[in-house]
DNA sequence: TAATCTGACTCAGAAAACTTGAA
DNA sequence: GTTCAAGTTTTCTGAGTCAGATT
C-alpha cells in the first residue's frame, strides 16, 4: 500500500481553472478549491466516455461534487451542463500523449520504479513462503462506474485513508507502519480468513480486501485439520481450486440420481417442491447462476435463476416446429443479456404455466423459492453441493466431451488448437460469457478483406454449430460476419508460386540439368510453405471470427478443470504453452503436475 | 423461528499495459 | 531497423455466491 503516493497527489493542487459559463453566451472562468477541483478532474478524465452522457451518472456526480465545494462555489456552480471540462480534459490527454512520447530511457525508469514498488509491497510471507499479493494497491478515489444501468453510477468513491484500514497478519509478524501522522483502523490476527487488508467502501458499504494471487500456495482457509497433515494438503498450490473441481467430480457420480429426483419432483403436490425442481432443472440444463435476492435500488436490476420474474420468460406451445419452447430474455451478472429459446419437457412447460398464473410481469416466477432453500436441499443430496457446482460440472464435462468429439487424430497442431478453442467456446456459450466485439474488429476485418467468401478450400471455415449436451445452441443473437481475407492475398501468392513451379518443371523437363532441378525443388518448397501459411491463416481467421463476441477467458480460468486440458495436451502432443499462457500455467501448476494423458474428469 | 444481514470468498468484463509482427 | 497497429496479457474493481451470525 503506498499511502505516500496517494497523499502527495491529494496535497498537490492541480492548478486548473475549471471553465464554466454562467450563461450560454458569456463564458466565465473560475478557480476551484483543491477538493472541488480534484473531484472535477475525475469527471474530466472520463469526458470522452459514454458514462458522462448518462443522466443518472451526471446527477449522482453533481450531487457528490457539490458536497466537496465551498459555499461560494456552491452558489456559483448550480448546473453541471453549464460547466465546461474541456480544458481539464485536454490537459490529461496531453499528459497521456506526453507519456507515450517519452524516450526509451524514461519509460525504462518508470518500469523500474514500478518493479521496485512491486518488490517492496507486492509480496508477503505465509508459512515461510514468499507469496505474491494479487491487488496490493489501495483503490484510488474516483467516480463509481457500475455495470449496466446502475443507480449509483457517477457517485464519488472517496479516498481510503490509513484510518479506514484493517491489517490482518500473524501475531509475530512485523506490522507495517502507517504513514507518518496516521494510524491504522485496526490490526488483528485472524488466521481463519485469507485476507491481509480490508476496508469498507463508501458506495455500497461493502468490504474490500487485499488477498493473495490465485497461483499462491493454498489459497484457502488454514484450518488446524490440514496443518496436521501437511504432506497431503500443503504440498501443492491452489488447493482451493482443486477442491472445487473435486466437488464437481463428485457431482458427476450422483448427477443421474439427482436428475431423476427433480424429474419426480415436477409432479410433487407441494408447490415449493415443484418450483425447486424446475429451477434446478434450469440450473442444470442451462448453467444458470443461483440468483440471490438483491436490494432494490442499490444495484442494477439483474437476475439469476431463483430471482427470475414472469417478464423474463415467454412460453411458446409451439415455435419453429418445436414443441414447448421457453424463451428466456433477462439481464444476468454484469448486466450481460441472456437470450435463449429452449425446448423443454412437457411437464416443465405445464409447471411454468402454473407458476405464472394470476401473476403480474414483475412478480417472481419462483415465489416459493430462494437460493437458501435451494442450496439447503442440494446439501442434503450431496455434501458440498450448491447451485454453482452445476455450472462447474457442466462446463468441465462439456469441455471433455467436446474435445473427444472435435479432435481429429491426424490434424496438425494449429488445427488441434482450433478444435480446443471450439470446445472452449462451446463452454463459454453455455455459460453465456460474452464480450463487446473489439472496437477495432470491423476495421481490422475490413483491412484484411477483399470480398467475403462462403467456403474456403480447406473447409475449416464452414459454419459451425455448437452442440452442447443434448441440444445444440444456435447463435441467434450473435452476429457472425463475413470472413477475414488477407487470405485472398496469400491465395494469389500461392497461385503465383504454383505457376512458377509448373514452368520450372517444364524447364527441367527440357534442360534436364542439376541447376533447373534445384530450381524445381526450391519452388516446391515455396509452394509448400505458402500452403502451410494459408492453412494457418484460415484457421486463425475462423477462430477469430467465431470468437467475436465470446469471451473464453472466464471459463478457462474459473470453470474448466485444468486437468482435462493438461491430459488433452499430453495425449495429442500439443505444447501446454499453446493453450495456457504464463499466468495460467502458474495458476494451474498443480494440474500440470498431476494429470497424465488418461485423466478423466 | 425464519428471515435478514454481514463477511469472505469466487467470478466477471473493461481497460490499461505490454508484446508481436507486418509494413 | 523503425514504426505502428493488432493481438495478448495483466490489472482493476465491480458483481455475484453462499455460509454463518444476528434479529
XYZ file of C-alpha atoms (C1' of nucleotides) in Angstrom:
647
model
C 0.000 0.000 0.000
C 1.554 3.187 -0.954
C -0.126 5.865 1.016
C 2.717 8.263 0.476
C 1.926 8.426 -3.183
C -1.763 8.787 -2.549
C -1.347 11.567 -0.055
C 1.001 13.559 -2.187
C -1.466 13.557 -5.048
C -4.073 14.916 -2.729
C -1.912 17.675 -1.379
C -0.935 18.776 -4.806
C -3.432 21.185 -6.229
C -3.697 20.695 -9.947
C -3.894 24.370 -10.517
C -6.555 24.188 -13.147
C -9.228 26.590 -13.649
C -12.445 24.803 -14.310
C -14.047 26.606 -17.133
C -17.720 27.095 -16.930
C -20.166 29.528 -18.266
C -22.863 31.119 -16.200
C -24.954 31.539 -19.234
C -24.766 30.036 -22.670
C -23.454 33.250 -24.158
C -20.849 34.629 -21.803
C -18.056 32.396 -20.556
C -16.638 32.791 -17.088
C -13.575 31.106 -15.688
C -13.342 30.134 -12.078
C -10.522 28.761 -9.960
C -11.702 25.894 -7.788
C -10.779 24.946 -4.264
C -8.463 21.890 -4.139
C -11.140 19.433 -3.063
C -13.710 20.520 -5.614
C -11.006 20.641 -8.229
C -9.881 17.101 -7.606
C -13.402 15.738 -7.962
C -13.834 17.779 -11.120
C -10.747 16.123 -12.582
C -12.330 12.711 -12.069
C -15.157 13.800 -14.319
C -12.861 15.463 -16.821
C -10.818 12.295 -17.201
C -13.954 10.442 -18.220
C -15.294 13.115 -20.514
C -14.990 11.011 -23.653
C -16.692 8.068 -22.034
C -20.311 7.318 -22.685
C -20.927 7.322 -18.939
C -20.728 11.096 -18.740
C -23.699 11.449 -21.076
C -25.966 9.369 -18.871
C -28.444 11.263 -16.782
C -28.059 9.151 -13.627
C -24.293 9.416 -13.821
C -24.414 13.183 -14.186
C -26.967 13.589 -11.441
C -25.038 11.446 -8.953
C -21.764 13.075 -9.840
C -23.078 16.598 -9.486
C -24.666 15.835 -6.144
C -21.412 14.435 -4.745
C -19.298 17.126 -6.359
C -21.332 19.812 -4.671
C -20.596 18.196 -1.322
C -16.924 18.929 -1.907
C -17.464 22.554 -2.871
C -17.059 25.635 -0.723
C -20.171 27.679 -0.080
C -19.084 30.206 -2.632
C -18.591 27.505 -5.236
C -21.963 26.031 -4.428
C -23.582 29.366 -5.066
C -21.950 29.843 -8.407
C -21.904 26.313 -9.784
C -25.520 25.318 -9.920
C -25.745 23.299 -13.079
C -23.445 20.651 -14.470
C -24.466 21.301 -18.045
C -23.077 24.819 -17.784
C -19.657 23.611 -16.753
C -17.032 23.185 -19.382
C -14.468 20.488 -18.622
C -12.641 20.588 -21.921
C -9.579 22.418 -20.615
C -9.081 19.842 -17.900
C -9.769 17.030 -20.278
C -7.241 18.340 -22.747
C -4.672 18.676 -20.007
C -4.965 14.988 -19.169
C -4.996 13.989 -22.811
C -1.812 15.954 -23.311
C -0.308 14.147 -20.334
C -1.230 10.789 -21.802
C 0.260 11.851 -25.096
C 3.443 13.057 -23.393
C 3.738 9.703 -21.635
C 3.540 7.976 -24.998
C 6.222 10.226 -26.414
C 8.685 9.590 -23.611
C 12.118 8.332 -24.521
C 13.123 4.731 -24.031
C 15.183 5.658 -21.005
C 12.340 7.474 -19.321
C 9.998 4.580 -19.929
C 12.530 2.166 -18.549
C 12.926 4.283 -15.443
C 9.197 4.169 -14.787
C 9.180 0.440 -15.339
C 11.966 0.016 -12.834
C 10.168 2.144 -10.292
C 7.050 0.027 -10.681
C 9.079 -3.105 -10.224
C 10.607 -1.688 -7.076
C 7.138 -0.941 -5.763
C 6.026 -4.465 -6.596
C 9.065 -5.931 -4.919
C 8.512 -3.950 -1.771
C 4.731 -4.126 -1.407
C 3.643 -6.920 -3.738
C 4.632 -9.897 -1.616
C 4.004 -11.346 1.786
C 5.337 -14.298 3.708
C 2.942 -17.081 4.542
C 4.071 -20.267 6.241
C 7.642 -19.337 5.370
C 6.792 -18.985 1.684
C 7.030 -15.713 -0.134
C 3.719 -15.226 -1.913
C 2.551 -12.744 -4.499
C -0.275 -10.457 -3.418
C -2.964 -10.070 -6.072
C -4.022 -6.434 -5.587
C -1.520 -4.731 -3.359
C -2.525 -1.193 -4.281
C -5.365 0.530 -2.448
C -8.120 1.585 -4.825
C -7.668 5.256 -5.638
C -10.559 7.716 -5.370
C -12.645 8.316 -8.460
C -16.145 8.111 -9.816
C -18.016 4.883 -9.313
C -18.640 3.050 -12.572
C -21.271 0.412 -12.076
C -22.069 -2.115 -14.775
C -25.246 -1.759 -16.758
C -27.958 0.520 -15.515
C -26.551 1.092 -12.052
C -28.446 3.548 -9.854
C -25.226 4.687 -8.168
C -23.082 5.338 -11.217
C -21.180 8.621 -11.025
C -21.046 8.771 -7.235
C -17.764 9.767 -5.642
C -15.612 6.896 -4.463
C -13.822 8.558 -1.624
C -10.146 8.295 -0.833
C -9.217 5.472 1.506
C -7.167 6.666 4.446
C -4.985 4.655 6.826
C -7.735 5.197 9.402
C -10.028 3.021 7.205
C -7.601 0.138 7.018
C -7.678 -3.111 8.945
C -4.437 -5.062 8.843
C -4.577 -8.824 9.301
C -1.298 -10.596 9.983
C 0.126 -13.161 12.330
C 0.959 -12.164 15.884
C 4.687 -12.474 15.441
C 4.733 -10.565 12.160
C 6.160 -7.108 11.876
C 3.134 -4.859 11.447
C 3.622 -2.450 8.545
C 3.706 1.081 9.894
C 1.097 3.603 8.769
C 2.249 6.805 7.054
C 3.541 9.432 9.496
C 0.767 11.154 11.402
C -1.707 8.373 10.683
C -2.986 5.259 12.405
C -4.491 2.027 11.129
C -8.114 1.449 11.993
C -7.204 -1.893 13.495
C -4.550 -4.560 13.496
C -5.856 -8.064 14.011
C -4.516 -11.575 13.912
C -7.219 -13.775 12.444
C -5.885 -16.939 10.863
C -9.359 -18.197 9.948
C -9.503 -15.836 6.985
C -7.214 -15.350 3.997
C -7.233 -11.590 3.576
C -4.330 -9.357 4.532
C -6.009 -5.961 4.467
C -9.613 -4.797 4.363
C -11.601 -1.586 4.286
C -15.212 -0.596 3.846
C -16.064 1.095 0.600
C -18.468 4.026 0.643
C -20.755 3.326 -2.341
C -22.417 0.084 -1.264
C -20.903 -0.139 2.202
C -19.306 -3.451 1.294
C -15.926 -4.689 2.434
C -12.968 -4.746 0.078
C -9.979 -6.978 0.560
C -6.365 -7.383 -0.337
C -5.673 -11.068 -0.920
C -3.120 -13.435 -2.385
C -2.626 -14.291 -6.027
C -4.570 -17.284 -7.381
C -1.286 -19.055 -8.003
C -0.366 -18.792 -4.361
C 0.158 -21.867 -2.342
C -3.020 -22.900 -0.613
C -5.360 -20.136 -1.465
C -7.670 -21.383 1.221
C -8.529 -21.315 4.889
C -5.748 -22.616 7.052
C -7.519 -24.966 9.368
C -5.915 -26.949 12.101
C -7.036 -30.165 10.474
C -4.944 -29.612 7.383
C -1.988 -28.230 9.267
C -1.736 -31.546 10.956
C -1.218 -33.336 7.696
C 0.941 -31.055 5.614
C 2.154 -33.896 3.487
C -1.157 -34.287 1.737
C -2.665 -30.827 1.786
C 0.053 -28.250 1.945
C 2.207 -29.700 -0.746
C 0.754 -28.066 -3.778
C -0.506 -24.726 -4.888
C -4.107 -23.806 -5.487
C -5.681 -26.394 -3.250
C -8.912 -24.428 -3.119
C -9.151 -24.697 -6.891
C -8.512 -28.422 -6.757
C -11.254 -28.858 -4.160
C -13.722 -27.057 -6.377
C -13.168 -29.490 -9.233
C -13.208 -32.478 -6.918
C -16.664 -31.426 -5.693
C -17.790 -31.152 -9.302
C -16.431 -34.644 -9.971
C -18.395 -35.982 -7.015
C -21.488 -34.465 -8.593
C -20.707 -36.399 -11.749
C -21.171 -39.607 -9.785
C -24.620 -38.735 -8.489
C -25.965 -36.380 -11.132
C -28.159 -39.049 -12.720
C -29.824 -39.732 -9.414
C -30.346 -36.036 -8.801
C -31.807 -35.608 -12.273
C -34.264 -38.437 -11.716
C -35.145 -36.920 -8.393
C -36.008 -33.499 -9.745
C -37.990 -35.023 -12.588
C -40.058 -36.822 -9.972
C -40.442 -33.582 -8.057
C -42.024 -31.912 -11.079
C -45.094 -33.949 -10.108
C -44.998 -33.076 -6.419
C -48.161 -31.941 -4.638
C -46.185 -29.231 -2.961
C -45.758 -26.064 -4.971
C -42.487 -25.272 -3.247
C -41.018 -28.619 -4.282
C -42.177 -28.218 -7.888
C -40.636 -24.767 -8.121
C -37.409 -26.029 -6.647
C -37.339 -28.885 -9.133
C -37.971 -26.694 -12.174
C -35.392 -24.147 -11.036
C -32.835 -26.877 -10.502
C -33.582 -28.215 -13.971
C -32.749 -24.797 -15.441
C -29.580 -24.537 -13.373
C -28.512 -27.964 -14.570
C -29.584 -27.736 -18.212
C -28.755 -24.089 -18.883
C -25.954 -23.482 -16.383
C -27.810 -20.529 -14.893
C -26.476 -18.867 -11.755
C -28.339 -19.335 -8.470
C -29.836 -15.836 -8.362
C -29.763 -14.290 -4.893
C -32.247 -11.594 -3.990
C -30.877 -8.076 -4.212
C -31.925 -4.897 -2.524
C -33.938 -2.824 -4.935
C -32.434 0.496 -5.978
C -28.984 -0.393 -4.662
C -27.713 -2.223 -7.731
C -28.540 -2.752 -11.403
C -31.653 -4.836 -11.985
C -30.189 -8.229 -12.839
C -31.391 -11.732 -12.040
C -30.325 -15.346 -11.804
C -32.417 -18.494 -11.740
C -34.205 -18.151 -8.391
C -34.851 -14.447 -8.916
C -36.325 -14.788 -12.428
C -39.510 -12.820 -12.899
C -42.548 -13.635 -15.020
C -41.490 -10.962 -17.521
C -38.211 -12.760 -18.199
C -39.715 -15.786 -19.916
C -42.190 -16.306 -22.724
C -43.892 -19.638 -23.239
C -44.415 -20.953 -26.757
C -46.510 -24.132 -27.004
C -45.013 -24.359 -30.471
C -42.210 -22.439 -32.098
C -40.299 -23.098 -35.320
C -41.555 -26.641 -35.471
C -40.618 -27.428 -31.884
C -42.981 -28.061 -29.009
C -42.916 -26.461 -25.562
C -40.331 -23.785 -26.126
C -39.320 -21.395 -23.329
C -37.857 -18.098 -24.460
C -35.525 -16.541 -21.894
C -34.623 -12.879 -22.037
C -33.073 -11.286 -18.987
C -30.005 -9.449 -17.725
C -27.650 -11.613 -15.686
C -24.453 -10.865 -13.795
C -22.703 -7.712 -15.019
C -25.911 -6.883 -16.922
C -24.984 -9.315 -19.665
C -28.074 -10.298 -21.602
C -29.119 -13.912 -21.555
C -31.253 -14.773 -24.544
C -32.138 -18.328 -25.415
C -35.011 -20.343 -26.820
C -35.114 -23.752 -25.245
C -37.445 -26.671 -25.876
C -38.329 -28.254 -22.531
C -40.217 -31.299 -21.304
C -43.975 -31.004 -21.363
C -44.157 -31.294 -17.595
C -41.759 -28.362 -17.099
C -43.794 -26.323 -19.516
C -47.060 -27.061 -17.726
C -45.447 -26.222 -14.392
C -44.227 -22.892 -15.710
C -47.760 -22.089 -16.899
C -48.938 -22.879 -13.405
C -46.270 -20.725 -11.737
C -47.226 -17.796 -13.957
C -50.958 -17.992 -13.340
C -52.500 -14.803 -11.945
C -49.176 -13.050 -11.730
C -48.001 -9.675 -12.945
C -44.925 -9.420 -15.201
C -42.843 -8.032 -12.319
C -43.756 -10.889 -9.948
C -41.274 -13.606 -9.064
C -41.558 -16.707 -11.225
C -40.482 -18.916 -8.311
C -42.288 -17.152 -5.479
C -41.834 -20.052 -3.044
C -38.114 -20.384 -3.644
C -34.836 -18.654 -2.894
C -31.183 -19.631 -3.068
C -31.111 -20.521 0.615
C -33.892 -23.075 0.256
C -32.374 -24.463 -2.922
C -28.877 -24.821 -1.514
C -30.146 -26.409 1.674
C -31.866 -29.045 -0.433
C -28.747 -29.572 -2.552
C -26.683 -30.006 0.587
C -28.998 -32.891 1.546
C -28.472 -34.519 -1.847
C -24.687 -34.357 -1.719
C -22.254 -32.917 0.757
C -20.802 -29.667 -0.508
C -23.321 -29.394 -3.337
C -24.547 -25.878 -4.156
C -26.072 -24.331 -7.248
C -22.763 -23.160 -8.647
C -21.291 -26.642 -8.628
C -23.617 -27.455 -11.538
C -22.015 -24.693 -13.567
C -18.552 -26.051 -12.852
C -19.633 -29.617 -13.526
C -21.456 -28.889 -16.768
C -18.665 -26.646 -18.026
C -15.957 -29.220 -17.386
C -17.889 -32.224 -18.660
C -18.795 -30.279 -21.798
C -15.151 -29.473 -22.461
C -14.209 -33.097 -22.087
C -16.977 -34.306 -24.407
C -16.321 -31.621 -26.980
C -12.608 -32.354 -27.040
C -13.346 -36.012 -27.655
C -15.767 -35.172 -30.406
C -13.793 -32.462 -32.172
C -10.195 -33.601 -32.068
C -9.184 -35.359 -35.258
C -6.115 -37.551 -34.655
C -4.332 -36.670 -37.886
C -4.855 -32.908 -37.740
C -1.808 -30.709 -37.417
C -1.146 -28.612 -34.326
C -2.862 -25.378 -35.447
C -5.970 -27.359 -36.366
C -5.870 -29.111 -32.988
C -5.710 -25.745 -31.278
C -8.715 -24.627 -33.278
C -10.536 -27.716 -32.053
C -9.573 -26.900 -28.489
C -10.773 -23.346 -28.856
C -14.024 -24.593 -30.309
C -14.526 -26.874 -27.332
C -13.674 -23.966 -25.034
C -16.091 -21.810 -26.991
C -18.914 -24.305 -26.533
C -18.447 -23.911 -22.786
C -18.272 -20.126 -22.972
C -21.550 -20.123 -24.881
C -23.113 -22.448 -22.358
C -22.048 -20.131 -19.532
C -23.039 -17.058 -21.565
C -19.619 -15.454 -21.313
C -19.873 -12.572 -23.721
C -17.722 -9.630 -24.549
C -18.207 -6.474 -26.515
C -16.817 -7.029 -30.002
C -13.375 -5.422 -30.045
C -13.655 -1.811 -31.216
C -11.143 -2.455 -33.923
C -12.805 -5.642 -35.049
C -14.726 -4.436 -38.070
C -11.894 -2.205 -39.127
C -9.288 -4.903 -38.860
C -11.554 -7.283 -40.684
C -12.048 -4.717 -43.424
C -8.318 -4.279 -43.718
C -7.925 -7.954 -44.249
C -10.835 -8.303 -46.557
C -11.420 -8.188 -50.207
C -14.711 -9.892 -50.692
C -16.477 -12.317 -48.423
C -16.450 -15.936 -49.441
C -18.581 -18.645 -48.024
C -16.240 -21.586 -48.176
C -12.520 -21.759 -48.117
C -10.629 -24.543 -49.721
C -9.780 -26.456 -46.583
C -13.334 -26.406 -45.307
C -12.274 -25.340 -41.836
C -14.278 -22.172 -42.162
C -17.611 -23.845 -42.772
C -20.422 -22.883 -40.472
C -20.013 -24.491 -37.119
C -22.911 -25.492 -34.922
C -22.217 -25.712 -31.242
C -23.611 -28.853 -29.747
C -23.820 -28.812 -26.025
C -25.032 -31.854 -24.199
C -28.307 -32.998 -25.629
C -29.150 -29.856 -27.536
C -27.430 -27.543 -29.918
C -27.186 -23.833 -29.389
C -27.954 -21.596 -32.280
C -26.262 -18.268 -32.147
C -29.384 -16.213 -32.681
C -28.147 -13.078 -31.063
C -24.582 -13.475 -32.120
C -23.782 -11.846 -35.362
C -21.478 -13.893 -37.497
C -20.000 -11.561 -40.067
C -18.018 -12.174 -43.220
C -14.706 -13.976 -43.350
C -11.403 -12.193 -43.000
C -9.398 -12.409 -46.141
C -5.849 -11.325 -46.002
C -6.120 -14.860 -47.130
C -7.011 -13.726 -50.634
C -3.620 -12.138 -50.993
C -1.997 -15.267 -49.697
C -4.004 -17.305 -52.157
C -2.796 -15.198 -55.036
C 0.765 -15.667 -53.866
C 0.146 -19.369 -53.748
C -1.329 -19.390 -57.241
C 1.720 -17.479 -58.497
C 4.047 -19.870 -56.760
C 2.224 -22.818 -58.296
C 2.529 -21.266 -61.739
C 6.236 -20.710 -61.152
C 6.619 -24.290 -60.085
C 4.830 -25.514 -63.187
C 7.037 -23.566 -65.540
C 10.150 -24.581 -63.618
C 9.072 -28.189 -64.021
C 8.578 -27.644 -67.726
C 12.036 -26.103 -67.954
C 13.509 -29.011 -66.076
C 11.934 -31.448 -68.479
C 13.703 -29.786 -71.372
C 17.017 -28.868 -69.767
C 17.484 -31.896 -67.512
C 20.408 -30.306 -65.676
C 21.130 -30.038 -61.954
C 20.550 -26.323 -61.807
C 16.976 -26.425 -63.049
C 16.245 -29.416 -60.833
C 17.345 -27.347 -57.902
C 15.049 -24.564 -59.010
C 12.141 -27.003 -59.110
C 12.941 -28.141 -55.588
C 13.032 -24.626 -54.205
C 9.782 -23.735 -55.970
C 8.190 -26.826 -54.491
C 9.257 -25.740 -51.046
C 7.892 -22.272 -51.632
C 4.515 -23.726 -52.590
C 4.531 -25.919 -49.525
C 5.405 -23.049 -47.261
C 2.645 -20.921 -48.720
C 0.161 -23.741 -48.346
C 1.039 -24.044 -44.690
C 0.825 -20.322 -44.167
C -2.537 -20.238 -45.873
C -3.828 -23.055 -43.732
C -2.650 -21.315 -40.589
C -4.239 -18.039 -41.645
C -7.512 -19.736 -42.387
C -7.558 -21.419 -39.037
C -6.741 -18.196 -37.215
C -9.332 -16.268 -39.168
C -12.009 -18.798 -38.366
C -11.063 -18.769 -34.738
C -11.175 -15.026 -34.538
C -14.463 -14.737 -36.356
C -16.148 -17.331 -34.190
C -14.771 -15.611 -31.135
C -16.000 -12.174 -31.978
C -18.462 -11.810 -29.134
C -17.443 -14.694 -26.936
C -15.017 -14.432 -24.041
C -13.066 -17.629 -23.489
C -11.018 -16.414 -20.552
C -13.574 -16.654 -17.801
C -14.470 -20.286 -18.402
C -10.859 -21.240 -18.948
C -9.852 -19.642 -15.672
C -12.794 -20.483 -13.453
C -14.884 -23.374 -14.766
C -12.759 -25.837 -16.666
C -10.906 -28.471 -14.709
C -7.359 -27.761 -15.916
C -6.502 -31.439 -15.731
C -8.754 -32.079 -18.747
C -6.697 -29.620 -20.756
C -3.389 -30.953 -19.496
C -4.413 -34.513 -20.364
C -5.541 -33.464 -23.824
C -2.277 -31.660 -24.477
C -0.266 -34.680 -23.406
C -2.376 -37.078 -25.426
C -2.075 -35.141 -28.673
C 1.378 -33.705 -28.211
C 0.186 -30.107 -28.117
C 2.603 -27.969 -26.084
C 0.809 -26.668 -22.993
C 2.144 -23.170 -23.763
C -0.135 -23.102 -26.807
C -3.181 -23.304 -24.551
C -2.148 -21.699 -21.268
C -0.079 -18.529 -21.009
C 2.433 -17.941 -18.237
C -0.064 -16.752 -15.634
C -2.419 -19.588 -16.400
C 0.384 -22.111 -16.147
C 1.237 -20.700 -12.729
C -2.339 -20.870 -11.565
C -2.745 -24.422 -12.856
C 0.690 -25.642 -11.836
C -0.937 -28.257 -9.640
C -2.831 -29.712 -12.593
C 0.140 -29.649 -14.953
C 1.997 -31.578 -12.288
C -0.527 -34.229 -11.504
C -2.604 -35.006 -14.621
C -1.455 -37.608 -17.111
C -2.959 -38.256 -20.517
C -5.519 -40.714 -19.175
C -7.095 -38.253 -16.782
C -10.871 -38.441 -16.804
C -12.916 -35.663 -15.255
C -38.140 -19.400 14.425
C -37.266 -17.975 9.759
C -35.945 -14.010 7.631
C -32.352 -10.834 7.122
C -27.769 -9.180 7.351
C -22.819 -9.495 7.046
C -18.451 -11.197 5.745
C -15.445 -13.641 2.826
C -14.601 -15.522 -0.909
C -15.072 -16.611 -6.353
C -16.162 -14.973 -10.714
C -16.595 -11.094 -14.324
C -15.719 -7.909 -18.372
C -13.436 -3.439 -19.436
C -9.448 -1.048 -19.876
C -4.599 -0.444 -19.460
C -0.151 -2.188 -20.364
C 2.737 -4.838 -22.877
C 4.273 -7.807 -26.907
C 4.490 -9.084 -31.520
C 4.718 -8.926 -36.150
C 3.768 -6.641 -40.569
C 4.670 -2.655 -43.498
C 15.923 -1.021 -38.437
C 11.722 1.605 -37.263
C 7.043 2.446 -36.688
C 2.558 1.387 -35.814
C -1.353 -1.184 -35.088
C -3.194 -5.510 -33.886
C -3.154 -9.098 -30.584
C -2.347 -10.775 -25.904
C -1.733 -10.406 -21.039
C -2.324 -8.049 -16.800
C -4.667 -5.042 -13.840
C -8.589 -3.310 -11.870
C -12.512 -3.422 -9.252
C -17.477 -4.484 -9.613
C -20.853 -8.322 -9.110
C -22.024 -12.492 -7.845
C -22.380 -16.936 -4.412
C -23.038 -18.810 -0.074
C -22.424 -19.756 4.958
C -22.781 -18.221 9.456
C -24.271 -14.588 12.614
C -27.920 -11.688 14.083
C -32.507 -10.270 14.972
